[in-house]
Each structure stands twice: as structure tokens, then as C-alpha cells.
XYZ file of C-alpha atoms in Angstrom:
300
model
C 104.885 108.486 110.743
C 101.917 106.650 112.497
C 102.738 108.089 116.146
C 103.629 111.593 115.225
C 100.323 111.625 112.840
C 98.325 110.440 115.923
C 99.628 113.254 118.231
C 97.589 115.814 115.924
C 94.313 114.218 117.040
C 95.006 114.186 120.709
C 93.382 116.981 123.078
C 96.399 118.567 124.914
C 96.305 118.644 128.670
C 94.466 121.844 129.784
C 93.062 122.735 126.454
C 89.156 123.380 126.428
C 87.508 120.301 125.107
C 85.143 122.578 123.531
C 87.664 123.832 121.307
C 87.668 122.625 117.648
C 90.008 120.303 116.808
C 90.962 117.775 113.935
C 89.133 115.072 115.825
C 85.769 116.815 115.226
C 86.304 116.068 111.451
C 83.165 114.550 109.868
C 83.692 110.945 109.507
C 83.749 111.184 105.648
C 86.619 113.554 106.021
C 88.497 111.324 108.346
C 88.192 108.617 106.210
C 89.422 110.575 102.996
C 92.574 111.439 104.889
C 93.450 108.077 106.467
C 93.019 106.197 103.276
C 96.551 107.269 102.232
C 97.997 105.810 105.157
C 99.703 102.318 105.872
C 97.131 99.870 107.100
C 99.182 99.686 110.503
C 98.672 103.603 110.902
C 95.170 103.385 110.333
C 94.701 100.995 113.007
C 96.607 103.197 115.275
C 94.483 105.975 114.451
C 91.237 103.828 115.325
C 91.914 103.485 118.748
C 91.682 107.580 119.223
C 88.129 107.948 119.556
C 84.827 106.796 118.048
C 84.770 108.675 114.942
C 88.068 107.719 113.527
C 87.226 104.021 114.674
C 84.223 104.400 112.535
C 86.262 105.655 109.784
C 88.580 102.991 109.687
C 85.840 100.863 108.393
C 84.927 102.567 105.483
C 85.353 100.265 102.411
C 86.786 103.106 100.186
C 89.861 103.312 102.551
C 90.801 99.495 102.433
C 89.704 98.814 98.895
C 92.690 101.437 98.193
C 95.110 98.611 99.888
C 93.656 95.522 98.129
C 95.039 94.489 94.631
C 92.780 95.299 91.892
C 92.046 91.526 91.039
C 91.256 91.061 95.122
C 87.965 89.675 93.560
C 89.584 87.101 91.926
C 91.708 86.395 94.729
C 89.020 86.229 97.074
C 87.407 83.351 94.968
C 90.329 81.579 94.356
C 91.672 81.359 98.227
C 88.166 81.275 100.024
C 86.470 79.446 97.345
C 83.275 81.997 97.488
C 82.989 85.638 97.604
C 81.117 86.681 100.803
C 78.416 88.865 100.272
C 77.938 91.091 103.381
C 81.570 91.161 103.890
C 83.317 94.676 103.985
C 86.605 95.781 102.663
C 88.855 95.548 106.035
C 87.563 92.252 106.494
C 88.497 90.882 103.448
C 91.471 92.613 103.445
C 92.340 91.200 106.928
C 91.661 87.721 105.609
C 93.751 87.955 102.754
C 96.891 89.096 105.072
C 96.438 86.050 107.043
C 98.205 82.661 105.529
C 95.271 80.869 103.430
C 95.879 76.875 102.905
C 94.420 75.637 99.647
C 94.992 72.948 96.877
C 94.469 70.200 99.468
C 96.780 71.903 102.092
C 100.072 71.956 99.802
C 100.020 75.561 99.476
C 99.621 78.792 101.705
C 99.241 82.112 100.337
C 98.737 85.420 101.917
C 98.699 89.682 101.040
C 102.197 91.544 101.192
C 101.279 94.429 103.222
C 103.840 96.749 101.907
C 103.496 96.330 98.194
C 100.013 94.943 98.040
C 101.134 91.773 95.843
C 100.810 88.229 96.944
C 103.070 85.836 98.881
C 103.063 81.966 98.346
C 104.486 79.034 99.843
C 104.506 75.378 98.406
C 105.043 72.411 100.671
C 107.337 69.998 100.034
C 104.396 67.668 99.464
C 103.266 69.908 96.726
C 106.171 69.312 94.740
C 107.384 66.246 92.192
C 110.498 65.048 94.228
C 112.163 61.759 92.364
C 112.112 58.877 95.008
C 110.322 60.604 97.686
C 107.723 57.342 98.318
C 110.969 55.036 98.521
C 112.117 55.481 102.470
C 115.785 54.719 101.814
C 116.111 58.176 99.883
C 113.702 60.539 101.838
C 111.821 61.093 104.793
C 108.813 63.313 106.159
C 110.187 65.005 109.206
C 107.631 66.899 111.758
C 108.734 70.259 112.489
C 107.671 73.742 113.826
C 110.571 75.385 111.307
C 108.092 74.884 108.749
C 104.651 76.679 107.946
C 103.533 73.275 107.050
C 105.091 71.563 110.126
C 106.607 68.925 108.022
C 109.768 68.739 105.694
C 111.308 66.269 103.248
C 114.610 65.039 104.396
C 116.738 63.604 101.906
C 119.281 60.722 103.464
C 120.872 59.927 100.007
C 120.129 59.223 96.116
C 122.130 59.387 92.732
C 119.364 61.391 90.942
C 118.554 64.417 92.757
C 115.411 66.214 91.070
C 112.582 68.276 92.404
C 110.135 69.851 90.148
C 106.928 72.126 90.617
C 104.379 74.276 89.019
C 101.585 76.527 89.909
C 98.992 78.559 88.218
C 97.740 81.412 90.164
C 96.236 85.313 89.298
C 99.273 87.022 90.804
C 98.643 90.999 90.901
C 100.450 93.252 88.921
C 104.293 93.160 89.868
C 107.636 91.725 89.874
C 107.792 88.186 91.538
C 110.903 86.371 92.883
C 110.876 82.311 93.217
C 113.173 80.825 95.999
C 113.848 77.321 97.378
C 113.906 77.208 101.124
C 116.668 74.584 102.022
C 119.135 73.412 104.661
C 121.974 71.366 104.641
C 121.956 68.885 107.794
C 118.822 67.386 109.500
C 116.685 69.535 111.628
C 115.836 68.489 115.137
C 115.433 69.711 118.843
C 117.492 69.565 121.634
C 118.054 71.010 125.060
C 114.705 73.485 124.210
C 116.275 74.840 121.077
C 116.736 73.969 117.421
C 120.039 71.845 116.539
C 121.600 70.653 113.201
C 123.364 67.092 112.344
C 125.275 67.569 109.736
C 126.643 63.944 109.379
C 124.898 62.655 106.891
C 125.523 65.738 104.519
C 127.809 64.830 101.189
C 128.326 65.008 97.677
C 126.923 68.868 97.641
C 130.383 70.505 97.023
C 131.403 68.132 93.586
C 129.100 69.884 91.574
C 126.646 72.718 91.967
C 122.920 72.597 91.942
C 121.072 73.868 89.033
C 117.970 75.869 89.500
C 115.498 76.216 86.508
C 112.516 78.375 86.050
C 109.944 78.455 82.947
C 107.137 81.051 82.514
C 104.180 81.579 79.926
C 105.434 81.536 76.021
C 108.386 79.153 77.095
C 110.451 81.648 78.459
C 113.139 79.981 80.358
C 116.138 81.009 83.070
C 118.596 78.889 84.443
C 121.040 79.439 87.516
C 123.714 77.377 89.608
C 124.418 77.346 93.250
C 126.671 75.139 95.472
C 125.232 74.131 98.765
C 127.951 74.416 101.260
C 126.669 75.849 104.265
C 125.248 73.784 106.923
C 122.794 74.369 109.965
C 120.693 77.094 108.737
C 117.712 77.844 106.644
C 118.336 79.673 103.231
C 116.352 80.871 100.525
C 118.111 80.027 97.093
C 117.057 82.453 94.581
C 115.554 80.881 91.544
C 114.400 83.601 89.257
C 112.087 86.389 88.743
C 108.832 87.205 86.673
C 106.713 90.011 85.880
C 103.097 90.394 85.836
C 101.223 92.840 83.765
C 97.542 91.441 83.503
C 96.443 90.379 86.675
C 93.120 88.793 85.047
C 94.317 86.035 83.981
C 96.314 83.504 85.773
C 99.929 83.250 85.782
C 101.614 79.837 85.100
C 105.109 78.949 86.073
C 107.244 75.675 86.563
C 110.176 75.293 88.463
C 113.074 72.465 88.918
C 115.833 71.732 90.850
C 118.392 69.100 89.968
C 121.815 67.612 90.887
C 121.722 64.675 88.430
C 125.676 64.006 88.472
C 125.236 59.951 88.941
C 128.741 59.503 89.671
C 128.366 60.522 93.403
C 125.227 60.257 95.879
C 124.135 63.163 97.896
C 122.415 63.617 101.080
C 121.663 65.399 104.135
C 119.346 67.916 102.453
C 116.180 69.550 104.293
C 113.397 70.537 102.137
C 111.156 72.570 103.430
C 109.238 74.347 100.261
C 109.417 76.764 97.239
C 108.156 80.443 98.139
C 107.069 83.508 95.823
C 107.472 86.626 97.126
C 107.311 90.348 95.540
C 110.827 90.924 94.514
C 111.162 93.815 96.840
C 111.576 90.993 99.835
C 114.870 90.154 98.283
C 116.554 92.768 100.181
C 114.790 92.046 103.494
C 116.134 88.360 103.185
C 119.319 89.580 102.346
C 119.615 91.928 104.995
C 118.552 89.046 107.743
C 121.059 86.773 106.167
C 118.660 84.603 104.778
C 119.428 84.833 100.852
C 121.767 82.528 98.548
C 122.519 84.235 95.388
C 122.855 81.949 92.538
C 124.671 82.108 89.571
C 123.113 82.944 86.500
C 123.665 80.952 83.749
C 120.837 82.401 81.418
C 118.725 85.069 83.206
C 115.250 86.373 81.477
C 112.960 88.534 83.069
C 109.668 88.131 81.355
C 106.282 89.941 81.270
C 103.157 88.167 81.742
């Protein structure tokens, strides 16, 4: 829509520059029009002339793109509420990955839905045996937002737990573990994967669990059987209806059959996306659907 819509405001060759055109609209009128467009389209139109550029900075244009609880988000993410910062700058800051909680979490605004995306690093999770180098190692890599992943060499009792409390905007959200079978490394200028230490995951499935407010609980299982590629393993979904209070969730991933060891697994992070992103992950081949043992979608 942006390209065709922008064309309406360009004076055609041979036309009199004194002829009235939509570009002569008052700035307030232009702002009232472009507030109904998507952010990328607004930025394209802002390049047409000074009037459109000025209109693109109107606070009410960008306030319509921000979630209703953006004041809470700004305070939570930035640690302060800037007094003289325009709504466009606030939107821009919220859309870029913002690190908080000691560097263990990153959060950014989802441009299409106005919801929040969050990534929790492996160092922000509680991992059984993580401090014992016989079991786990932290490996630097460019394949992670946090430039580091946790690599499991081998272990009998596999358990990862995490929790987060955050003022998510209204919407439905999906929770995923981002995992890869096989150790990630680089060779000949490209990413490669060594599957030599992958073992034990084909005997019993991994169990994923999600708890939300009011002790609501969902459980699902999935076998890890495809090495060499990062996948998002779907843990569950939750609804947020009250953006003025923080949403608290707990999650886990376990395979605690102690009759065999498990190994060769890369754990990058837990990610939380607006549920609309699930189709995008599926289309790109990054999604692993899990088998539901008990699934409950809850409003918070």
C-alpha cells in the first residue's frame, strides 16, 4: 500500500507546480491521514516533502502505534520515563532489542501487532548441572542474540526451569524454547554443526510445561530428532487481558529418565512472541509443534 499511496502525493511531470495537490494539505490533515498507515508506510511518506516529514513526527500518529501501557513498558525497560521524548522516538526505542535484568533478557515491540517480544538467555534460566563442566559448557556464537549458548555434553537428569514477570500488552502470546541438536561451530566461513555427541533423545520425548497465574497449567511433549538446525519448540500459549498489572509465567523442559544419558544439545533461549508469529515461524521451517498432553489457554 505504501508505494501506491505515496504516488498520490507526487506532482506529475508537466503539471503546474501552482496546481493544488494533496501535498498542499495542512500538516494536521496530513497527520490525520497517515496515522491510519503502518509505520513503514509513514516513514516512506515522510521523505516526500517537509510537510509530510513534519506530520510524521506528530505525537498522536505514533501514540496510536504504541500499546496502551507503553508508559509502564518504558519505565520497565529503560528504567525512566523521558520527559521531552516524542512518541515517535519512544516507539523507535521500544522496537529495538532492549536488554534488561542484568543482560539476561531482551525485549522489543512487535511492529505488526503492537505486542511485546521477549528473549530470555540460557544464563537467565535455571539449568540442572550448569556449573559442572562435565555436563554443560557456555559457547560463544553469533547464532544467538546473546552471543552465547549453553551446550549439553551429557547428563542423566535433564531439567531447565525459568520464570518471568512482565507487563505484557493485551493479546495472546506463545512461548518457545530455541534449541538445536548438535554442537554449533564455524568452518570455511559458514556455520556447521557437529552431531557426534547427540544421543539419548530418541528414547523418550522431552516434556515442556507452562504455568500461568492462578496455577493454570499446560503440558506437552516432543521428541528431539532433527540435528543441525535451530528450531522453536512450542511450549504453550497465554492470554493477557489486563495490561496494567504484570503477567507472571513459569516454564520448564525436562527429560528425567535416568536409565540413559542425554547429550549434544544446544540451548539458546526461551522466546515469547505474539501468537501471530507462529505462522511466520512455521512458514520458514523453524517451528516444531509439540504433542499436547493437556492444553489450557488462560486469560490473565
